XYZ file of C-alpha atoms in Angstrom:
522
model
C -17.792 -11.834 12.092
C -15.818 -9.327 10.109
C -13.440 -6.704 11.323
C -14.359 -3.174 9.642
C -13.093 0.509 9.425
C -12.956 2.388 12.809
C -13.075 -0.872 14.848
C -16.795 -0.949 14.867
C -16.997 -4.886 14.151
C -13.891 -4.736 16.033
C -14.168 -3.874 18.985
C -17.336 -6.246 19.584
C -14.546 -8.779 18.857
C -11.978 -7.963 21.014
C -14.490 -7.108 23.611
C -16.217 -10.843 23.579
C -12.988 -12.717 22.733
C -15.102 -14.319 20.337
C -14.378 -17.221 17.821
C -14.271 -16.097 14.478
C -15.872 -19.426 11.747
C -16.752 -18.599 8.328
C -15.779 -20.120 4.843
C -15.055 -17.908 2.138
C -17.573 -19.255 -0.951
C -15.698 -19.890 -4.169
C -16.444 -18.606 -7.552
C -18.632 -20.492 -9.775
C -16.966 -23.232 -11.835
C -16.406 -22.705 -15.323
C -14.151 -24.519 -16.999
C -12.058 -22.429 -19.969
C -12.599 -19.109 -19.210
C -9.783 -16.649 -19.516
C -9.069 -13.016 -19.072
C -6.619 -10.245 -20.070
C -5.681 -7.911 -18.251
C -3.680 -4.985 -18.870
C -1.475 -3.200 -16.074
C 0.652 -0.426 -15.348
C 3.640 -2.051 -15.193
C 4.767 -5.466 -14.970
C 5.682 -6.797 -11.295
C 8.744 -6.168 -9.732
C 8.609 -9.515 -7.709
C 6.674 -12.977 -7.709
C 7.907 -13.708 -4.144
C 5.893 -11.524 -0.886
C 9.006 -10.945 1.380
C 10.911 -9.677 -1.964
C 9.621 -5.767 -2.357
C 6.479 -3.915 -2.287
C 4.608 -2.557 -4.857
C 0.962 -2.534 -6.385
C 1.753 -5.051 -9.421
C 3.699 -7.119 -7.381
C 1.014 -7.041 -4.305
C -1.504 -8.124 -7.389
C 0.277 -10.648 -8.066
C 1.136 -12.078 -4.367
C -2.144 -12.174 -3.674
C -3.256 -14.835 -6.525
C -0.182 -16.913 -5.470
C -0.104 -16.756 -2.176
C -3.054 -16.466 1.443
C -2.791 -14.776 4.161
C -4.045 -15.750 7.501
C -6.615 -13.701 7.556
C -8.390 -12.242 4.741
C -9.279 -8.408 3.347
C -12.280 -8.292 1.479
C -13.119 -6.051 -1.135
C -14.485 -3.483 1.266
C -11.859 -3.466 4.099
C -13.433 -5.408 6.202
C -11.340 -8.382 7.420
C -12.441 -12.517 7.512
C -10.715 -15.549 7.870
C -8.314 -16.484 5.271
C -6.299 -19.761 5.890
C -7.275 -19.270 9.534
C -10.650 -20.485 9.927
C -11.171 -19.007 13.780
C -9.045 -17.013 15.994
C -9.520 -16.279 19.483
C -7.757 -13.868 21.987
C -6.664 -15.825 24.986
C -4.982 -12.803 26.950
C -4.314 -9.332 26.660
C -1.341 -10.515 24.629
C -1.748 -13.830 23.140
C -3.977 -14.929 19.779
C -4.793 -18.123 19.280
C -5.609 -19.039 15.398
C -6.891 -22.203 13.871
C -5.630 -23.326 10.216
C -8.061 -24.672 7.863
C -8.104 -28.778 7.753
C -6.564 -29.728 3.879
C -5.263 -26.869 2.874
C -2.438 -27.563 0.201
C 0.346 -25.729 -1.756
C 0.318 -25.807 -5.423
C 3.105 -28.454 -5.221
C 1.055 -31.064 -2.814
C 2.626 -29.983 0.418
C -0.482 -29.831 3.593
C -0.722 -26.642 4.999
C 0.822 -26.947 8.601
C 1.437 -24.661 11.466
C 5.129 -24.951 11.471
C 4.476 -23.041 7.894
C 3.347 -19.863 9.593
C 6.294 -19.934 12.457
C 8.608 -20.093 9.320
C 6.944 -17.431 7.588
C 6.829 -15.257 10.819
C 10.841 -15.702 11.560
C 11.586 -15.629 7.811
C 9.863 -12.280 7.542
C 12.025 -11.023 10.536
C 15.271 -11.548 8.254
C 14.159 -10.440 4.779
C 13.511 -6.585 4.033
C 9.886 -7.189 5.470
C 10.219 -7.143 9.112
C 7.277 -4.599 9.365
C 5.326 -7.044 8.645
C 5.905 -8.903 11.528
C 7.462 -5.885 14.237
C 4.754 -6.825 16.859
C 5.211 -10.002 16.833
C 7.219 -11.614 20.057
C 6.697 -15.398 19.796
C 5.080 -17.425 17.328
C 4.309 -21.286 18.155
C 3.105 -24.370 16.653
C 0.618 -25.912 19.205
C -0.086 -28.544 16.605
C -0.155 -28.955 13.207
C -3.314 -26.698 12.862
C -3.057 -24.531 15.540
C -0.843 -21.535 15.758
C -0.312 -19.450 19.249
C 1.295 -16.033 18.667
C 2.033 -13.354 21.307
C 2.672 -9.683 20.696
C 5.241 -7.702 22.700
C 2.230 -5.547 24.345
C -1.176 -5.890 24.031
C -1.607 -4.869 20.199
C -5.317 -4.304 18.852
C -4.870 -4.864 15.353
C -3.224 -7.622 14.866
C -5.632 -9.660 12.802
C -5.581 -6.550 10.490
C -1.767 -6.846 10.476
C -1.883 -10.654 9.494
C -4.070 -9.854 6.596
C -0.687 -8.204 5.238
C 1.754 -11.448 6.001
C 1.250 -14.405 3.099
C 1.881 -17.771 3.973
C 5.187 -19.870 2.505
C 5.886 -23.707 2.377
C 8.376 -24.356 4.732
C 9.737 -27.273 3.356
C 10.121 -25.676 -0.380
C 11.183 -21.958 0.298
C 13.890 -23.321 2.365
C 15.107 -26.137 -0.770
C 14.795 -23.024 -3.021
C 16.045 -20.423 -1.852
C 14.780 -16.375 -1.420
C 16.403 -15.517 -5.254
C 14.283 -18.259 -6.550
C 11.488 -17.903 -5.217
C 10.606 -14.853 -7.908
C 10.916 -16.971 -10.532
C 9.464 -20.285 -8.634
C 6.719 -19.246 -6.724
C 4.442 -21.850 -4.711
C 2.163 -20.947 -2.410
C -1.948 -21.822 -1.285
C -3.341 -19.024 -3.148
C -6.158 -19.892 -6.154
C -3.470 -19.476 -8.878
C -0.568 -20.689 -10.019
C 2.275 -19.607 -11.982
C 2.498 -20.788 -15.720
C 4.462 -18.485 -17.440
C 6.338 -15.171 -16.908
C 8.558 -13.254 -19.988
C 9.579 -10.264 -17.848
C 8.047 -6.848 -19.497
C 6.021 -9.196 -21.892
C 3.563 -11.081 -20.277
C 2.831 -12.945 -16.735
C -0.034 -16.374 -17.066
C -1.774 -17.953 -14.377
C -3.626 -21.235 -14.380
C -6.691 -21.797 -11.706
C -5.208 -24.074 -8.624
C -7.558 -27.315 -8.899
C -7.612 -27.964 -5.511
C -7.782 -24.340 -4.085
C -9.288 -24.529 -0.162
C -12.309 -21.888 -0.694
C -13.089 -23.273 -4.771
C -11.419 -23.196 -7.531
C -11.798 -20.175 -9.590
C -14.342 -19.432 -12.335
C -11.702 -17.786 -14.743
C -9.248 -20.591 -15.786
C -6.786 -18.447 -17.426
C -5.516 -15.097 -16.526
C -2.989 -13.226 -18.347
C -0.723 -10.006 -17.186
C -0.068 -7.880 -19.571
C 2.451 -4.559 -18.799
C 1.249 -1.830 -20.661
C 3.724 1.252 -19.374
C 2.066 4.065 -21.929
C -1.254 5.203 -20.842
C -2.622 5.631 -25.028
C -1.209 2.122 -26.023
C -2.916 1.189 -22.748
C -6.246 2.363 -24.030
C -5.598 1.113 -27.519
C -4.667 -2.372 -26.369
C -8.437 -2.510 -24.991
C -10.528 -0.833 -28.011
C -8.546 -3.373 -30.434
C -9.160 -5.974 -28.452
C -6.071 -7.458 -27.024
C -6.648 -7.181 -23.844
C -9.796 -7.146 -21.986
C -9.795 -5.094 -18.666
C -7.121 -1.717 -18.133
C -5.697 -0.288 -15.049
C -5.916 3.462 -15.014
C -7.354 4.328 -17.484
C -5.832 7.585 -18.590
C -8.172 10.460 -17.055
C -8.449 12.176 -21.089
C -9.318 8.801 -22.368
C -12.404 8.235 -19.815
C -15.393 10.256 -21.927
C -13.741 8.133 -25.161
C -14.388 5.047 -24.044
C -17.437 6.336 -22.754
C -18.997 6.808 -26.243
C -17.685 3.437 -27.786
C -20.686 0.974 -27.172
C -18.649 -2.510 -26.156
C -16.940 -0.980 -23.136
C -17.544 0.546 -19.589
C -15.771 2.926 -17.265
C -15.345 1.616 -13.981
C -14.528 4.250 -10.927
C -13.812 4.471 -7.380
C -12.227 6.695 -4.636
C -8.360 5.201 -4.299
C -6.649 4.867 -0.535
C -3.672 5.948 -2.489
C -2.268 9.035 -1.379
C 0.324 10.823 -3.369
C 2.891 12.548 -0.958
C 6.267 14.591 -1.327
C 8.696 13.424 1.504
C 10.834 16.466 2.403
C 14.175 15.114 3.790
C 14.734 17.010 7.822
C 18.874 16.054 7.741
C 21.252 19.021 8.494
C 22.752 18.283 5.320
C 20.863 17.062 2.328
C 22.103 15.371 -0.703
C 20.666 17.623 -3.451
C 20.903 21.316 -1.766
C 24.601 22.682 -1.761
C 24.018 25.076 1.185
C 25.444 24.549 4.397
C 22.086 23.954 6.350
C 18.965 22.008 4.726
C 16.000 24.774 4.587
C 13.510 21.984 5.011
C 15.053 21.667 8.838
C 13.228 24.741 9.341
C 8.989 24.217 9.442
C 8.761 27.751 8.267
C 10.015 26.433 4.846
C 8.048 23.128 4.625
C 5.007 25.349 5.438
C 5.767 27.570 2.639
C 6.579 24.248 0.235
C 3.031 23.675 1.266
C 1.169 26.799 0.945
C 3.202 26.772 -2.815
C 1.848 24.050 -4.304
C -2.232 24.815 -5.857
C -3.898 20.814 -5.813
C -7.115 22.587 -6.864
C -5.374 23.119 -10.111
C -3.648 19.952 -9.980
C -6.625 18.883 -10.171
C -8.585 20.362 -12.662
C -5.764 20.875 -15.201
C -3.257 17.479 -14.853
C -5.903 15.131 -12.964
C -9.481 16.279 -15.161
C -10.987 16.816 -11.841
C -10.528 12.803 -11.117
C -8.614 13.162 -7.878
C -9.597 14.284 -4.273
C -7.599 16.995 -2.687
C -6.320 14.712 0.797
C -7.570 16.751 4.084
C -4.996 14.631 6.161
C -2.495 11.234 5.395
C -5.141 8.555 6.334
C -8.902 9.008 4.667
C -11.835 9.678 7.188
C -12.572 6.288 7.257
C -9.377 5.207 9.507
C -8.463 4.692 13.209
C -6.229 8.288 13.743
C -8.223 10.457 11.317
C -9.627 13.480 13.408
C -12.594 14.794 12.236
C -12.889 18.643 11.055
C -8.948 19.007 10.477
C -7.851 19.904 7.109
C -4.207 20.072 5.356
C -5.527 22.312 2.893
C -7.395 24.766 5.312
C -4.108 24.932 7.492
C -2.150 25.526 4.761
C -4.466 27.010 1.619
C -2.490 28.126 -1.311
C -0.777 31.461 -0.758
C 2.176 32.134 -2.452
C 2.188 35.906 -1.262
C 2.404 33.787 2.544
C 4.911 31.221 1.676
C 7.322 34.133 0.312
C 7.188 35.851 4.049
C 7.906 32.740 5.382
C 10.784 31.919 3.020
C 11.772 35.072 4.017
C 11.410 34.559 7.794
C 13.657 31.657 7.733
C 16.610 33.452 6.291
C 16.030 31.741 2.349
C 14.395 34.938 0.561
C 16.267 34.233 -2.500
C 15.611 30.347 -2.381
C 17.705 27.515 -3.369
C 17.544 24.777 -5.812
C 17.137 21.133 -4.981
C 15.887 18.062 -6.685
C 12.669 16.254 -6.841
C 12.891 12.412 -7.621
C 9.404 11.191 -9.005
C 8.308 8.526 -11.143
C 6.678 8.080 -14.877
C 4.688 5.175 -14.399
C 3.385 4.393 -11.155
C 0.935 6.875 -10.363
C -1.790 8.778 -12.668
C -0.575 11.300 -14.665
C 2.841 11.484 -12.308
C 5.318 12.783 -14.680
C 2.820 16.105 -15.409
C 2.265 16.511 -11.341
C 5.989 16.914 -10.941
C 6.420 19.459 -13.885
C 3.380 21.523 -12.481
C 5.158 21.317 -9.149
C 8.249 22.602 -10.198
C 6.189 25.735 -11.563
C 4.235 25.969 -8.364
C 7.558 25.953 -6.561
C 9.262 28.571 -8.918
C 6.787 31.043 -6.778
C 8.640 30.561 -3.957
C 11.914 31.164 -5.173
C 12.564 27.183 -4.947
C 14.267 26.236 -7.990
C 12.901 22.109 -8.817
C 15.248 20.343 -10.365
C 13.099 17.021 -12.094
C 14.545 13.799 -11.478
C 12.105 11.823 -13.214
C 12.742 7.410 -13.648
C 10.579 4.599 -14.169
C 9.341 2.910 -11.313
C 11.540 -0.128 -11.885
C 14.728 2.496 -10.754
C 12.738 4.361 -8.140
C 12.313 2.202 -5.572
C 16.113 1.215 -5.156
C 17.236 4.939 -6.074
C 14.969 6.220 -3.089
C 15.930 3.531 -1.000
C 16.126 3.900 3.002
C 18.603 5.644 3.865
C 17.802 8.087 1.178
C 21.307 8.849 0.217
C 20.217 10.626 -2.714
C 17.235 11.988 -2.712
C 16.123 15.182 -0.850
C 12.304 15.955 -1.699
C 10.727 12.465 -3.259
C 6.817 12.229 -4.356
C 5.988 8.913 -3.934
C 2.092 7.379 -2.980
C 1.004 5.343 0.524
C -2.111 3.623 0.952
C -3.293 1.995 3.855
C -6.125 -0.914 3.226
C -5.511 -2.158 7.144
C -7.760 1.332 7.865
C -5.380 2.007 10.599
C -3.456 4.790 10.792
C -0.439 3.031 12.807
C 0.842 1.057 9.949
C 1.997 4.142 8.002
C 3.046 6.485 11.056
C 5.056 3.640 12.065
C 6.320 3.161 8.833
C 7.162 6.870 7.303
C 7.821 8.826 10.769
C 8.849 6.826 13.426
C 12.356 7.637 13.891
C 14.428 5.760 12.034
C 17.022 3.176 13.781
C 14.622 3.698 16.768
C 12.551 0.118 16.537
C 13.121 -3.199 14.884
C 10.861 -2.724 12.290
C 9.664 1.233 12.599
C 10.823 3.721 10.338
C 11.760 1.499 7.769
C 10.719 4.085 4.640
C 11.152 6.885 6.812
C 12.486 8.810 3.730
C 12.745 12.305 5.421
C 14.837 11.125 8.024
C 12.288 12.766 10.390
C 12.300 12.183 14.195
C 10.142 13.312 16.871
C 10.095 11.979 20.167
C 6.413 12.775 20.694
C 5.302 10.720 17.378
C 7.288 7.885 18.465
C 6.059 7.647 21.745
C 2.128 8.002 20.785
C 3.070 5.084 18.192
C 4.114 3.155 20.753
C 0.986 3.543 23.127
C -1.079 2.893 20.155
C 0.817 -0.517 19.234
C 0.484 -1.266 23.267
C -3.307 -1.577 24.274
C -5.531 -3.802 23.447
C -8.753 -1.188 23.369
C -9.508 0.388 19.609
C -10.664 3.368 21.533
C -7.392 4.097 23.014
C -5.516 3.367 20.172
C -7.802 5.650 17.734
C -7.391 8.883 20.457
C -3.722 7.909 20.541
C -2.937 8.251 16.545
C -5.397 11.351 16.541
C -2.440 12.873 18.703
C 0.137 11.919 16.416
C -2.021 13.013 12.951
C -2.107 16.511 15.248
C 1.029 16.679 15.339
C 2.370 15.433 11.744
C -0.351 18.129 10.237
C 1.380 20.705 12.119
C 5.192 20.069 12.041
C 4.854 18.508 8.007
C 7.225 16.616 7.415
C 4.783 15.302 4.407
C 2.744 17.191 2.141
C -0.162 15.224 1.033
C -1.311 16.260 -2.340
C -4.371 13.965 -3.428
C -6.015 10.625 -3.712
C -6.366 9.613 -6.658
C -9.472 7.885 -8.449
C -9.054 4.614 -9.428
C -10.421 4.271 -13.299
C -10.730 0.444 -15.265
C -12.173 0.351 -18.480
C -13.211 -3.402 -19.579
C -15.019 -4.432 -22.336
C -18.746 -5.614 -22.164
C -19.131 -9.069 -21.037
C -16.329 -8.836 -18.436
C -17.446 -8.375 -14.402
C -15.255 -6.117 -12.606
C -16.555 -4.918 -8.769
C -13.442 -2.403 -8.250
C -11.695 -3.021 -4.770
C -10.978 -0.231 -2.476
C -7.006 -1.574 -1.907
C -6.967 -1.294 -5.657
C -5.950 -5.152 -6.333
C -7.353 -6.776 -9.334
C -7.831 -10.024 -7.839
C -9.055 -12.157 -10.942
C -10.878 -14.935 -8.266
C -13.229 -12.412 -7.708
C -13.926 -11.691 -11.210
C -16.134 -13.109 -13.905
C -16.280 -13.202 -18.146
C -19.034 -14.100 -20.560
């Protein structure tokens, strides 16, 4: 049995207590097949409690398992836990596979997971493991954990938390582990020349089969033309984001196809709520006051966004989580709140005492997202409207994520990009609103500083029953609330666009990893 969006599959689960037995088939065998593949930017970390990031999360994924598994279409299986069962309202019982190794020999044992579980709790990763109380080793392939509160998602949480050897993370150490990396996954590191190149060989003795594609190389390719030219010349055979103007030319050359889906990735701009904010001189931060957010909002055109920077390949978000997800309420919309009305958001600059504006800056990337650089230049004219003066602080995404680091010291309006693949709602809320220094483990790229008691407390009644139900009608409260008080405007999702050439079979997920076990070449 699989878990799926909205808790359908779910909730028969939870309901039955039910044993969950399946073994994930591997690829066909084919010795000496290789791949390249060429992505955004190379990864920022080999090692899963290091940083988070797509390239990385691509990577961690080869290397590494989780517990329990996300397939390609959200729906959630076993992993290296072959069966789970729910023994109480707050205590899981899991069952690891029987010879399961590491790429260095070492058996897969349930003291493994306890170590990963308390490990997690002392690296930058604690989210991962927040509702988590107790984690035991029953024996050497069973693992008991209890949550704090009954918690209905945690098998979707686990699918998030990858499994480390015990015995050789502790002899190497966390700063080795980038460079070092062992875990169960179907891959293992060869070779990695930072900004160059990243290799993988197929693990031999991988638990679900070893992988059809022998070789897989990782190529960084920052520029989105020398990303396209690296495929048409041949040296690399699948792309990552495809620049949107390049789609209709690769279209018309005859050896390669366009491959497209609807991304989970939602870019955002964080507005920072602190009395005082780092990049505004005035006494009093504007975006305290909703009226200003509101009119940040009803500033910024994603229609034309999206016809003029995204080619029409993005989707105008209607709320933070897609319809899909647990705390999505059906028939409210971001951009019919707030449609763009720069006549409306000049009133309410007014209203709020700012009628002649103020200047601030906007930190943003070049390379992470599609087309970024242009979104926060067309911003910065959108803003100009509203007497908001958008000063462009634009870096690759290699300084980004330590410049905007919690506690934001310098940044005051960020646009950054959240997905959620767990289809639950929680994860982020708890993540990006819950008020900061609140919760072990909530809050902890809360980069507005924002804090509402309300939110908090409808997070925690969510991460506290055990029944889907109650935990979907609690997080509908708390996306009510969020779409009124913005403390986030979400712009769009984007559309995820590979191009690889003929011969090469590419299903695209919807989390937006290239996993290369699940991919084949003539």
């Amino acid at each position: 049995m699989s878990v799926s969006l909205k808790g359908r599959s779910y909730r028969r689960f939870l309901a039955t207590a039910c044993t969950v037995a399946a073994l994930l088939p591997g690829a066909a065998l084919a010795e000496g097949k290789s791949v390249t593949i060429g992505l955004t930017a190379d990864p920022s970390h080999l090692y899963p409690l290091a940083g988070e990031e797509l390239s990385s999360n691509i990577m961690y994924y080869h290397l590494y398992d989780p517990l329990v598994k996300r397939n390609a279409d959200l729906s959630f299986g076993p992993g290296l836990a072959e069966s789970w069962e729910v023994l109480d309202d707050t205590t899981w019982r899991f069952k690891l596979r029987e010879g399961v190794t590491f790429h260095n020999g070492n058996a897969l044992t349930a003291d493994d997971v306890v170590f990963t579980v308390e490990h997690a709790r002392k690296s930058i990763r604690p989210d991962l493991v927040a509702n988590i109380a107790e984690v035991t080793a029953v024996d050497d392939l069973t693992v008991e954990i209890k949550t704090p509160q009954p918690y209905a998602v945690l098998a979707m949480d686990l699918a998030e938390l990858l499994i480390l050897d015990r015995e050789y993370t502790t002899a190497t150490g966390d700063e080795q582990m980038d460079l070092k990396p062992v875990g169960t996954g179907p891959y293992k590191l060869t070779e990695w020349i930072k900004e160059e190149k990243l290799v993988l060989e197929a693990f031999d003795d991988y638990w679900a089969g070893k992988a059809g594609i022998q070789t897989v190389t990782f190529r960084p390719v920052t520029n989105p033309a020398t990303r396209t030219a690296a495929l048409l010349t041949g040296e690399v055979d699948v792309i990552q984001d495809l620049a949107v103007r390049d789609v209709e030319r690769v279209k018309r050359e005859g050896d390669f196809e366009v491959l497209t889906r609807p991304s989970l990735l939602n870019v955002v701009l964080a507005m920072d709520t602190r009395e005082k904010s780092p990049t505004i001189s005035l006494a009093k931060n504007p975006m305290t006051d909703v009226r200003v957010r509101e009119a940040i909002a009803r500033a910024i055109d994603v229609d034309a966004i999206n016809k003029i920077v995204m080619n029409g390949l993005a989707t105008p978000s209607t709320q933070y989580v897609p319809s899909s997800h647990l705390g999505y309420v059906e028939g409210m919309n971001f951009r019919e709140m707030y449609p763009h009305d720069v006549e409306k958001g000049l009133e309410l600059m007014k209203e709020a005492g700012y009628a002649d504006g103020f200047t601030m800056t906007l930190d943003a990337t070049n390379n992470r997202y599609v087309n970024d650089a242009q979104i926060a230049q067309a911003l910065a004219s959108m803003l100009a409207k509203v007497n908001i003066d958008l000063q462009l602080n634009i870096m690759p995404k290699s300084n980004f994520w330590g410049y905007i680091r919690v506690p934001t010291e310098k940044s005051s309006f960020i646009m950054s990009g959240w997905d959620v693949p767990s289809g639950d709602a929680g994860s982020m809320y708890g993540a990006l609103f819950y008020t900061r220094g609140q919760k072990e483990g909530y809050g902890q790229v809360n980069r507005g500083s924002y804090s509402n008691p309300e939110v908090d407390a409808l997070v925690d009644k969510a991460d506290s029953t055990s029944k889907i139900e109650e935990r979907d009608a609690y997080l509908q409260e708390a996306t009510k609330i969020l779409m009124k008080d913005i403390p986030m405007v979400p712009v769009h999702y984007e559309q995820d666009i590979y191009a690889v050439r003929k011969g090469v079979t590419l299903e695209p997920r919807v989390d937006k990893f290239l996993w290369a076990y699940e991919m084949d070449v003539e």
